[in-house]
Short mmCIF file of C-alpha atoms in Angstrom, two decimals:
data_model
loop_
_atom_site.label_atom_id
_atom_site.label_comp_id
_atom_site.label_asym_id
_atom_site.label_seq_id
_atom_site.Cartn_x
_atom_site.Cartn_y
_atom_site.Cartn_z
CA MET Z 1 -17.31 20.24 5.44
CA SER Z 2 -21.04 22.20 6.07
CA GLN Z 3 -22.29 22.73 9.02
CA LEU Z 4 -25.04 20.60 8.55
CA THR Z 5 -22.85 17.74 7.77
CA ARG Z 6 -21.01 18.85 10.86
CA GLU Z 7 -23.47 18.87 13.13
CA GLU Z 8 -24.64 15.29 12.50
CA ARG Z 9 -21.13 14.15 13.20
CA LEU Z 10 -21.47 15.49 16.44
CA VAL Z 11 -25.23 14.35 17.59
CA ASP Z 12 -24.52 11.37 16.55
CA MET Z 13 -21.37 11.06 19.19
CA PHE Z 14 -22.75 12.48 21.67
CA ALA Z 15 -25.84 9.90 20.91
CA THR Z 16 -22.93 7.38 20.66
CA LEU Z 17 -21.46 8.44 24.04
CA ALA Z 18 -24.76 8.70 26.14
CA ASP Z 19 -25.76 4.78 25.02
CA THR Z 20 -22.35 4.18 27.05
CA LEU Z 21 -24.65 4.94 29.60
CA ILE Z 22 -26.97 2.55 29.04
CA ASP Z 23 -25.85 -0.06 27.73
CA ASP Z 24 -22.68 -2.28 27.63
CA TYR Z 25 -19.56 -0.90 25.63
CA ASP Z 26 -15.98 -1.07 25.03
CA VAL Z 27 -13.35 1.48 26.16
CA VAL Z 28 -11.30 1.50 23.56
CA ASP Z 29 -13.72 1.58 20.48
CA LEU Z 30 -15.34 4.14 22.34
CA LEU Z 31 -12.61 6.51 22.64
CA GLN Z 32 -10.89 5.44 18.79
CA THR Z 33 -14.57 6.84 17.81
CA LEU Z 34 -14.14 9.98 20.07
CA VAL Z 35 -10.52 10.87 17.99
CA ASP Z 36 -12.18 9.95 15.05
CA THR Z 37 -14.92 12.18 15.56
CA CYS Z 38 -12.71 14.42 16.26
CA VAL Z 39 -10.85 15.19 13.63
CA SER Z 40 -13.70 15.19 10.79
CA THR Z 41 -15.49 17.60 13.01
CA PHE Z 42 -13.09 20.36 14.03
CA GLU Z 43 -10.50 21.32 12.13
CA VAL Z 44 -7.63 19.55 13.68
CA ALA Z 45 -5.18 17.08 12.05
CA ALA Z 46 -3.99 14.56 14.44
CA ALA Z 47 -5.92 14.00 17.82
CA GLY Z 48 -5.36 11.28 20.24
CA LEU Z 49 -6.20 10.48 24.09
CA LEU Z 50 -4.12 8.80 26.39
CA LEU Z 51 -5.30 7.55 30.00
CA SER Z 52 -2.87 7.16 33.69
CA ASP Z 53 -2.04 3.63 34.44
CA ASP Z 54 -1.76 2.01 37.53
CA GLY Z 55 1.32 3.90 38.34
CA GLY Z 56 -0.04 7.43 37.32
CA ASP Z 57 1.67 7.51 34.22
CA LEU Z 58 -0.60 8.94 30.79
CA GLU Z 59 -0.84 5.95 27.83
CA VAL Z 60 -1.61 6.93 24.84
CA LEU Z 61 -4.61 4.29 24.38
CA VAL Z 62 -6.22 5.77 20.73
CA SER Z 63 -5.60 7.55 18.48
CA THR Z 64 -6.39 8.76 14.64
CA SER Z 65 -2.93 7.85 12.52
CA GLU Z 66 -1.22 4.82 14.40
CA GLU Z 67 2.39 6.89 12.65
CA SER Z 68 4.76 6.17 15.47
CA ARG Z 69 6.10 9.53 15.56
CA LEU Z 70 2.86 10.87 16.04
CA VAL Z 71 2.57 8.32 19.33
CA GLU Z 72 5.52 9.64 20.49
CA THR Z 73 4.69 13.27 20.52
CA MET Z 74 2.10 12.19 22.50
CA GLN Z 75 3.48 10.43 24.69
CA LEU Z 76 6.69 13.35 25.07
CA SER Z 77 3.31 15.78 25.53
CA ALA Z 78 2.58 13.42 28.29
CA GLU Z 79 5.91 13.56 29.74
CA ALA Z 80 6.90 17.37 29.38
CA GLY Z 81 4.44 19.52 27.19
CA PRO Z 82 0.87 20.72 27.47
CA CYS Z 83 -0.58 16.57 27.71
CA ILE Z 84 0.76 16.18 31.70
CA GLU Z 85 -0.26 19.62 32.37
CA SER Z 86 -4.07 19.42 31.65
CA PHE Z 87 -3.69 16.11 33.52
CA ARG Z 88 -1.90 17.38 36.30
CA THR Z 89 -4.74 20.34 36.47
CA GLY Z 90 -7.56 19.43 35.16
CA THR Z 91 -7.74 22.68 32.97
CA VAL Z 92 -7.82 23.25 29.42
CA ILE Z 93 -4.10 24.01 27.83
CA SER Z 94 -4.37 24.89 24.51
CA VAL Z 95 -1.05 26.33 23.22
CA THR Z 96 -1.28 28.28 19.79
CA ASP Z 97 2.51 29.24 19.86
CA LEU Z 98 4.68 26.57 19.78
CA ASP Z 99 7.65 28.47 21.55
CA GLN Z 100 5.47 29.24 24.17
CA GLY Z 101 5.91 26.97 27.46
CA PRO Z 102 8.95 26.11 29.85
CA PRO Z 103 12.34 25.11 28.72
CA ASP Z 104 11.10 20.77 29.11
CA TRP Z 105 8.88 21.26 26.84
CA LYS Z 106 12.32 20.86 24.37
CA PRO Z 107 12.05 17.22 23.24
CA PHE Z 108 7.92 18.23 22.83
CA ARG Z 109 7.69 20.85 20.65
CA THR Z 110 10.81 19.61 18.30
CA ALA Z 111 8.86 16.35 17.26
CA ALA Z 112 5.87 18.46 17.46
CA ARG Z 113 7.33 20.85 14.55
CA GLU Z 114 8.51 17.91 13.03
CA HIS Z 115 5.14 16.66 12.37
CA GLY Z 116 4.41 20.25 10.86
CA PHE Z 117 1.89 20.88 13.82
CA THR Z 118 1.52 24.87 14.63
CA ALA Z 119 -0.84 24.44 17.88
CA VAL Z 120 -2.35 21.81 20.32
CA HIS Z 121 -4.54 21.29 23.09
CA ALA Z 122 -4.74 19.61 25.67
CA ILE Z 123 -8.52 18.86 27.49
CA PRO Z 124 -8.66 17.20 30.98
CA LEU Z 125 -10.76 13.85 31.39
CA ARG Z 126 -11.83 14.94 34.44
CA LEU Z 127 -15.02 14.13 36.05
CA ARG Z 128 -14.97 16.35 39.67
CA GLU Z 129 -12.12 15.98 41.50
CA THR Z 130 -10.92 12.50 39.38
CA THR Z 131 -8.66 13.05 36.12
CA ILE Z 132 -8.21 9.86 33.95
CA GLY Z 133 -6.31 11.03 31.19
CA ALA Z 134 -6.46 14.02 28.62
CA LEU Z 135 -7.66 14.37 25.26
CA ASN Z 136 -5.21 16.00 22.51
CA LEU Z 137 -6.23 17.77 19.37
CA PHE Z 138 -2.85 18.88 16.85
CA GLN Z 139 -3.14 21.46 14.59
CA GLN Z 140 -1.25 21.84 11.08
CA GLN Z 141 -0.79 25.64 9.54
CA GLY Z 142 -4.27 26.89 8.32
CA ASP Z 143 -6.13 24.68 10.86
CA SER Z 144 -8.81 27.06 12.59
CA LEU Z 145 -10.15 25.87 15.92
CA GLY Z 146 -12.43 28.23 17.70
CA ASP Z 147 -14.18 28.16 20.88
CA ARG Z 148 -16.77 26.96 20.73
CA ASP Z 149 -15.16 23.67 18.71
CA LEU Z 150 -13.50 24.04 21.77
CA ARG Z 151 -16.28 23.64 23.97
CA ALA Z 152 -17.65 21.25 21.98
CA ALA Z 153 -14.79 18.75 22.17
CA ARG Z 154 -14.64 19.45 25.95
CA ALA Z 155 -18.45 19.12 26.09
CA LEU Z 156 -17.51 15.34 24.04
CA ALA Z 157 -14.47 14.66 26.25
CA ASP Z 158 -16.66 15.31 29.19
CA VAL Z 159 -19.32 13.49 28.58
CA ALA Z 160 -16.90 10.47 27.64
CA THR Z 161 -15.19 10.66 31.14
CA ILE Z 162 -19.09 10.37 33.08
CA GLY Z 163 -19.63 7.32 30.54
CA ILE Z 164 -17.05 5.15 31.39
CA LEU Z 165 -16.83 6.49 35.41
CA HIS Z 166 -20.23 6.31 35.77
CA GLU Z 167 -21.80 4.50 38.87
CA ARG Z 168 -18.43 3.13 38.88
CA THR Z 169 -17.04 6.25 40.80
CA LEU Z 170 -19.79 6.00 43.26
CA ARG Z 171 -19.41 2.90 43.88
CA ALA Z 172 -16.07 2.19 44.15
CA SER Z 173 -13.29 3.83 42.77
CA ASP Z 174 -11.22 0.36 42.26
CA VAL Z 175 -13.04 -0.67 40.32
CA ALA Z 176 -12.76 2.17 38.10
CA ARG Z 177 -9.53 2.30 37.89
CA GLU Z 178 -9.59 -1.78 37.33
CA GLN Z 179 -11.41 -0.91 34.10
CA LEU Z 180 -8.89 1.47 32.55
CA GLN Z 181 -6.67 -0.40 33.32
CA ASN Z 182 -7.72 -2.91 31.77
CA ALA Z 183 -8.61 -0.93 28.90
CA LEU Z 184 -4.83 0.04 28.37
CA ASN Z 185 -4.42 -4.04 28.96
CA SER Z 186 -6.51 -3.97 25.72
CA ARG Z 187 -3.95 -1.61 24.33
CA VAL Z 188 -1.01 -3.83 24.18
CA THR Z 189 -3.01 -6.28 22.74
CA ILE Z 190 -3.49 -4.69 20.18
CA GLU Z 191 -0.43 -3.55 19.19
CA GLN Z 192 0.91 -7.45 19.63
CA ALA Z 193 -1.99 -8.56 17.16
CA LYS Z 194 -0.60 -5.64 14.37
CA GLY Z 195 2.54 -7.17 15.25
CA ILE Z 196 0.80 -10.46 13.39
CA LEU Z 197 -0.94 -9.00 11.34
CA ALA Z 198 1.96 -6.31 10.41
CA TYR Z 199 4.18 -9.92 9.65
CA THR Z 200 1.68 -11.93 8.52
CA HIS Z 201 0.25 -9.91 5.95
CA GLY Z 202 3.57 -8.18 4.87
CA VAL Z 203 2.77 -4.57 5.52
CA SER Z 204 2.94 -1.19 7.58
CA MET Z 205 1.46 -0.80 11.43
CA GLU Z 206 -0.92 1.42 10.21
CA GLU Z 207 -2.21 -0.86 8.27
CA ALA Z 208 -2.12 -4.04 9.98
CA PHE Z 209 -4.32 -1.58 11.98
CA SER Z 210 -7.14 -0.81 8.74
CA LEU Z 211 -6.84 -4.74 8.95
CA LEU Z 212 -7.70 -5.25 13.10
CA ARG Z 213 -10.40 -2.60 12.66
CA ASN Z 214 -12.07 -3.47 9.03
CA HIS Z 215 -11.79 -7.12 10.38
CA ALA Z 216 -13.83 -6.19 13.52
CA ARG Z 217 -16.14 -3.53 12.06
CA SER Z 218 -17.75 -6.41 9.50
CA ASN Z 219 -18.30 -8.70 12.03
CA GLN Z 220 -19.02 -5.71 14.71
CA LEU Z 221 -16.59 -7.21 17.16
CA PRO Z 222 -15.07 -5.25 19.61
CA LEU Z 223 -11.68 -4.04 18.14
CA ALA Z 224 -10.31 -5.40 21.52
CA LEU Z 225 -11.98 -8.89 21.54
CA VAL Z 226 -10.57 -9.55 17.12
CA ALA Z 227 -6.78 -8.54 18.95
CA ARG Z 228 -6.97 -10.54 21.14
CA GLN Z 229 -8.16 -13.74 19.42
CA LEU Z 230 -5.75 -13.15 16.83
CA VAL Z 231 -2.68 -13.06 19.56
CA ASP Z 232 -4.79 -16.47 21.48
CA ARG Z 233 -4.38 -17.92 17.83
CA THR Z 234 -8.23 -18.63 17.78
CA ILE Z 235 -8.66 -16.86 14.81
CA ILE Z 236 -5.92 -16.03 11.57
CA PHE Z 237 -6.96 -13.33 8.91
CA MET L 1 -3.44 -40.09 35.71
CA ALA L 2 -3.41 -37.33 33.22
CA ASP L 3 -4.92 -34.67 36.22
CA ARG L 4 -2.15 -35.84 38.21
CA PHE L 5 -0.04 -34.81 35.48
CA ALA L 6 -1.54 -31.52 34.42
CA ALA L 7 -1.85 -30.60 38.45
CA ALA L 8 1.77 -31.16 38.71
CA ALA L 9 2.34 -29.21 35.73
CA ASP L 10 0.41 -26.94 36.90
CA ALA L 11 2.28 -26.30 40.57
CA LEU L 12 5.14 -26.52 38.79
CA SER L 13 4.42 -24.02 36.70
CA GLN L 14 3.43 -21.63 39.84
CA MET L 15 6.60 -22.65 41.13
CA ASP L 16 8.44 -19.56 39.98
CA GLY L 17 11.06 -17.96 42.23
CA ASP L 18 11.40 -20.65 44.37
CA ASN L 19 14.12 -23.07 42.38
CA SER L 20 15.24 -25.42 45.16
CA SER L 21 11.87 -27.38 45.06
CA LEU L 22 11.37 -27.18 40.95
CA THR L 23 12.31 -31.08 40.72
CA THR L 24 9.44 -32.03 43.61
CA PRO L 25 6.48 -32.20 41.19
CA ILE L 26 8.46 -34.16 38.19
CA LEU L 27 9.41 -36.74 40.77
CA ASP L 28 5.65 -37.23 41.42
CA ILE L 29 5.18 -38.30 38.09
CA ILE L 30 8.47 -39.38 36.60
CA PRO L 31 9.40 -43.04 37.95
CA VAL L 32 12.53 -42.15 38.15
CA SER L 33 15.63 -42.25 41.17
CA GLY L 34 16.07 -38.28 41.23
CA ALA L 35 16.33 -35.26 39.30
CA ALA L 36 18.25 -32.06 38.48
CA ILE L 37 18.39 -29.13 36.31
CA SER L 38 21.11 -27.56 35.62
CA THR L 39 22.49 -24.11 33.33
CA LEU L 40 25.20 -25.26 30.41
CA GLY L 41 27.51 -23.58 28.46
CA ASP L 42 27.90 -20.18 27.43
CA PHE L 43 24.99 -18.00 27.79
CA LEU L 44 24.13 -18.12 31.26
CA GLY L 45 27.08 -20.46 32.80
CA SER L 46 27.01 -23.63 33.88
CA GLU L 47 25.61 -24.46 37.10
CA THR L 48 23.02 -26.62 39.71
CA ILE L 49 19.99 -25.00 40.07
CA SER L 50 18.05 -27.61 41.44
CA ALA L 51 18.78 -30.89 42.44
CA SER L 52 16.74 -33.62 44.23
CA ASP L 53 19.50 -35.18 46.00
CA ALA L 54 22.79 -35.73 46.68
CA LEU L 55 23.89 -38.06 43.12
CA ALA L 56 21.97 -35.69 41.15
CA ALA L 57 23.70 -33.02 41.79
CA ARG L 58 26.90 -34.91 41.13
CA ILE L 59 26.02 -36.83 38.24
CA ASP L 60 25.40 -32.77 37.00
CA GLU L 61 28.74 -31.54 38.66
CA LEU L 62 30.95 -35.18 36.56
CA GLN L 63 29.18 -33.59 33.31
CA PHE L 64 29.97 -29.94 33.76
CA ASP L 65 33.71 -31.32 34.80
CA LEU L 66 34.82 -33.12 31.98
CA GLY L 67 32.39 -31.77 29.36
CA GLU L 68 30.67 -34.35 27.81
CA GLY L 69 27.84 -36.21 29.29
CA PRO L 70 24.26 -36.93 27.82
CA CYS L 71 23.64 -33.04 29.15
CA TRP L 72 25.76 -31.73 26.79
CA ASP L 73 24.30 -34.01 23.59
CA ALA L 74 20.58 -33.05 24.49
CA LEU L 75 21.58 -29.43 24.48
CA ALA L 76 23.64 -29.60 21.42
CA ALA L 77 20.94 -31.81 19.69
CA GLY L 78 18.27 -30.30 20.98
CA VAL L 79 16.80 -33.33 21.81
CA PRO L 80 16.35 -35.17 24.80
CA VAL L 81 19.21 -37.83 24.75
CA LEU L 82 17.45 -41.44 26.35
CA GLU L 83 20.24 -43.82 27.59
CA PRO L 84 18.45 -46.85 29.44
CA ASP L 85 21.85 -48.82 30.22
CA LEU L 86 24.39 -46.24 30.89
CA ARG L 87 27.14 -49.45 31.75
CA SER L 88 27.03 -49.85 27.63
CA ALA L 89 27.46 -45.87 27.43
CA MET L 90 31.43 -46.28 27.39
CA VAL L 91 32.53 -45.37 24.05
CA ARG L 92 30.10 -42.33 23.73
CA TRP L 93 30.78 -40.41 27.52
CA PRO L 94 34.43 -42.59 27.94
CA ALA L 95 35.79 -40.10 30.59
CA PHE L 96 32.30 -39.50 32.69
CA SER L 97 31.03 -43.24 32.15
CA GLU L 98 33.93 -44.14 34.01
CA ALA L 99 33.51 -41.53 36.50
CA VAL L 100 29.84 -42.23 36.84
CA SER L 101 30.61 -46.11 37.14
CA ALA L 102 30.95 -45.93 41.02
CA GLN L 103 27.95 -44.56 41.92
CA PRO L 104 24.82 -46.38 41.53
CA VAL L 105 23.64 -45.02 38.28
CA GLY L 106 21.79 -47.22 36.34
CA SER L 107 19.91 -45.32 33.28
CA LEU L 108 20.21 -41.66 32.72
CA PHE L 109 17.87 -39.50 30.60
CA ALA L 110 19.10 -35.67 29.64
CA PHE L 111 16.26 -33.42 28.74
CA PRO L 112 17.26 -30.29 26.65
CA LEU L 113 16.27 -26.65 28.83
CA ILE L 114 15.45 -24.28 25.83
CA ILE L 115 13.56 -21.49 24.62
CA GLY L 116 13.34 -20.46 20.81
CA PRO L 117 17.36 -20.09 20.07
CA LEU L 118 17.65 -19.66 23.20
CA ARG L 119 19.87 -22.47 25.08
CA ILE L 120 19.57 -22.54 28.35
CA GLY L 121 20.66 -25.92 29.68
CA ALA L 122 19.63 -29.73 30.22
CA LEU L 123 16.59 -31.57 33.04
CA ASP L 124 18.55 -34.64 33.70
CA LEU L 125 16.97 -37.99 35.32
CA TYR L 126 18.72 -41.39 37.11
CA ALA L 127 17.41 -43.89 38.18
CA VAL L 128 19.74 -46.69 40.03
CA GLN L 129 18.22 -49.94 38.33
CA PRO L 130 18.11 -49.51 34.54
CA MET L 131 15.25 -48.73 33.04
CA GLU L 132 13.54 -48.14 29.44
CA LEU L 133 11.34 -44.77 30.25
CA GLY L 134 8.14 -44.78 28.55
CA SER L 135 7.57 -42.75 25.61
CA GLN L 136 4.10 -41.15 27.64
CA ASP L 137 6.56 -39.86 30.34
CA ALA L 138 8.89 -38.77 27.73
CA LYS L 139 6.35 -36.61 26.48
CA ARG L 140 5.55 -35.64 29.82
CA THR L 141 9.02 -34.48 30.72
CA GLU L 142 9.17 -32.69 28.34
CA VAL L 143 6.12 -30.88 29.44
CA PHE L 144 8.11 -30.47 32.11
CA ALA L 145 11.34 -29.51 30.74
CA SER L 146 10.19 -26.56 28.60
CA ILE L 147 7.93 -24.83 31.80
CA VAL L 148 10.97 -25.46 34.10
CA SER L 149 12.98 -23.22 31.21
CA ARG L 150 10.77 -20.77 31.56
CA HIS L 151 11.39 -20.36 35.05
CA VAL L 152 15.11 -20.78 34.64
CA LEU L 153 15.57 -18.12 31.09
CA ARG L 154 13.19 -15.78 34.18
CA ARG L 155 15.10 -15.93 37.19
CA ALA L 156 18.55 -15.32 35.17
CA LEU L 157 17.65 -12.59 33.81
CA ARG L 158 15.95 -10.61 37.41
CA GLU L 159 19.60 -11.27 38.48
CA ALA L 160 20.84 -9.89 35.67
CA GLY L 161 18.32 -6.87 36.80
CA ALA L 162 17.33 -7.09 32.91
CA THR L 163 14.09 -4.54 32.35
CA ASP L 164 11.36 -6.01 31.12
CA SER L 165 10.76 -3.19 29.05
CA GLY L 166 12.43 -0.99 27.25
CA ASP L 167 12.55 2.31 29.03
CA ASP L 168 15.23 3.84 26.16
CA GLY L 169 12.31 6.07 24.12
CA PRO L 170 8.80 7.14 25.20
CA ASN L 171 7.33 4.75 22.21
CA SER L 172 9.49 1.82 23.00
CA ARG L 173 6.40 -0.17 24.96
CA ARG L 174 4.38 -0.19 22.03
CA ILE L 175 7.29 -1.23 19.56
CA ILE L 176 8.40 -4.59 21.59
CA HIS L 177 4.91 -5.17 21.73
CA GLN L 178 4.55 -5.18 17.95
CA ALA L 179 7.60 -7.19 18.00
CA THR L 180 6.02 -9.05 20.37
CA GLY L 181 3.03 -9.81 17.96
CA PHE L 182 5.72 -10.82 14.98
CA VAL L 183 7.14 -13.41 17.05
CA ILE L 184 3.94 -14.69 17.44
CA ALA L 185 2.66 -14.82 14.15
CA GLN L 186 7.21 -16.78 13.08
CA LEU L 187 6.84 -19.31 15.33
CA ALA L 188 2.94 -19.74 16.89
CA ILE L 189 3.51 -19.42 20.56
CA SER L 190 2.04 -17.46 23.35
CA ALA L 191 1.99 -13.50 23.87
CA GLU L 192 4.40 -14.77 26.64
CA ASP L 193 6.74 -16.62 25.16
CA ALA L 194 7.19 -14.33 22.93
CA HIS L 195 7.54 -11.23 24.85
CA LEU L 196 10.37 -13.18 27.41
CA LEU L 197 12.22 -14.49 23.98
CA ILE L 198 12.78 -11.17 23.06
CA GLN L 199 13.82 -10.39 26.57
CA GLY L 200 16.07 -13.14 26.38
CA GLN L 201 17.34 -12.18 22.87
CA ALA L 202 18.22 -9.07 24.45
CA PHE L 203 20.34 -9.83 27.47
CA SER L 204 22.01 -13.06 25.08
CA GLN L 205 22.97 -9.81 23.30
CA GLY L 206 23.48 -7.30 25.79
CA ARG L 207 21.21 -4.85 23.38
CA SER L 208 17.89 -3.11 24.31
CA MET L 209 14.94 -4.99 23.60
CA ARG L 210 13.92 -2.04 21.99
CA GLU L 211 16.50 -2.89 19.39
CA ILE L 212 15.96 -6.19 19.23
CA ALA L 213 12.54 -5.27 18.47
CA GLU L 214 13.44 -2.74 15.76
CA ASP L 215 15.44 -5.84 14.19
CA LEU L 216 12.24 -7.66 13.98
CA ILE L 217 9.97 -4.95 12.69
CA GLU L 218 12.41 -3.69 9.96
CA ARG L 219 12.74 -7.60 9.42
CA ARG L 220 15.94 -7.92 9.90
CA LEU L 221 15.76 -10.30 12.24
CA THR L 222 13.40 -12.99 12.15
CA PHE L 223 12.69 -16.42 14.63
CA GLU L 224 11.63 -19.43 12.45
CA LEU L 225 10.53 -22.77 13.09
CA ASN L 226 12.54 -25.63 11.47
CA ASP L 227 11.72 -29.29 11.48
CA ASN L 228 10.62 -28.08 15.52
CA ALA L 229 14.11 -26.26 15.62
CA ILE L 230 13.85 -22.53 16.14
CA GLU L 231 16.22 -20.75 14.05
CA VAL L 232 16.91 -17.42 14.47
CA GLU L 233 18.21 -16.20 10.45
CA ARG L 234 19.83 -12.11 10.16
#
């Protein structure tokens, strides 16, 4: 991947994130673009982003693959692993040796190894004292992520957080809460829509998600809206 | 009248958790003397959940005890059983007809409570004087019965302590949501109903929602619409 392409990607992503401060946007679409950009820009095999729900539990909102074992690995990291650690402390947790870490990380470690991951970086989505979730980057053998890359990833996470929380934190924190919960609820709808497409087209969940994304893109509609219409049976494709 | 019906259906939908007065909105609209709602059969056991008066409750009780009557037939066939003149129905339910003949019951209309493959119970309406139930009233009662079915199932699941979503495994919620999508596509029903169906199916088989969800996604289990009746294919 050439240096220029990489920089262009980063600039595009920052510009997209900055747009959220000006225009209306869909949280799910924005964050999906963010994790996709991480994988296309940095040497990481997979990326996923988790947000905290009403009950304070972290849930996977978007990931670069819908493969259930990857989602499960991230969910385990959110129970006992770098993800929850990063969320709790509000700091970047980089695990370059999976043997490191407390004993209760075992389920996460096992799942990560089965997936061929050798290192993981959890970056908090934090604005001052408020942490709303964490961005997770997974590396496989041979992937290298330098300090500058990590700083860039962190900056992406920071701007995304500001985009999500801007003004709202200042006005009323429960409005921000509500918006995060709405984003997580749209994830529920997206999963249901994937199920509908997987059944009607006879395809895997992964392919079903591609169908959903392609339809949203070609019609320039937010992913969550298309999913809602499928679930409400107001559209069929 | 259509507005009054919509308001009554709305009121009935809002009554989750309060079973004692479930028949009130129904009797506001349907011109019969009384109504009772009962669970029937193996799934939830036979029990009257709500009755507008003692006679309505007695009619259901007689049918439980004798194991025959319109409510059983309605549930077995999955369609309403309308008996405008109960006195002429001696042949169909000899024991029940004889037992009920001492009571002032002219007509009996039984509507099944069914959600997908789950047969739950019946909504029974009676009239003191023999009467015909018009087709509009019959259709409206079917709408009421479908709302009542959801209340009754939710209540049963709550009482049984059935959890809303699987806690077995970190990915359970996603799998259940995906399976909900399968059921939406298979039966053309709402997400809420599809979720309730998976929950009910899990409860009736003593398995977890995640297990049912996996069966659906792996296509080992399919809900199908057949002549308006929903069937389970395994």
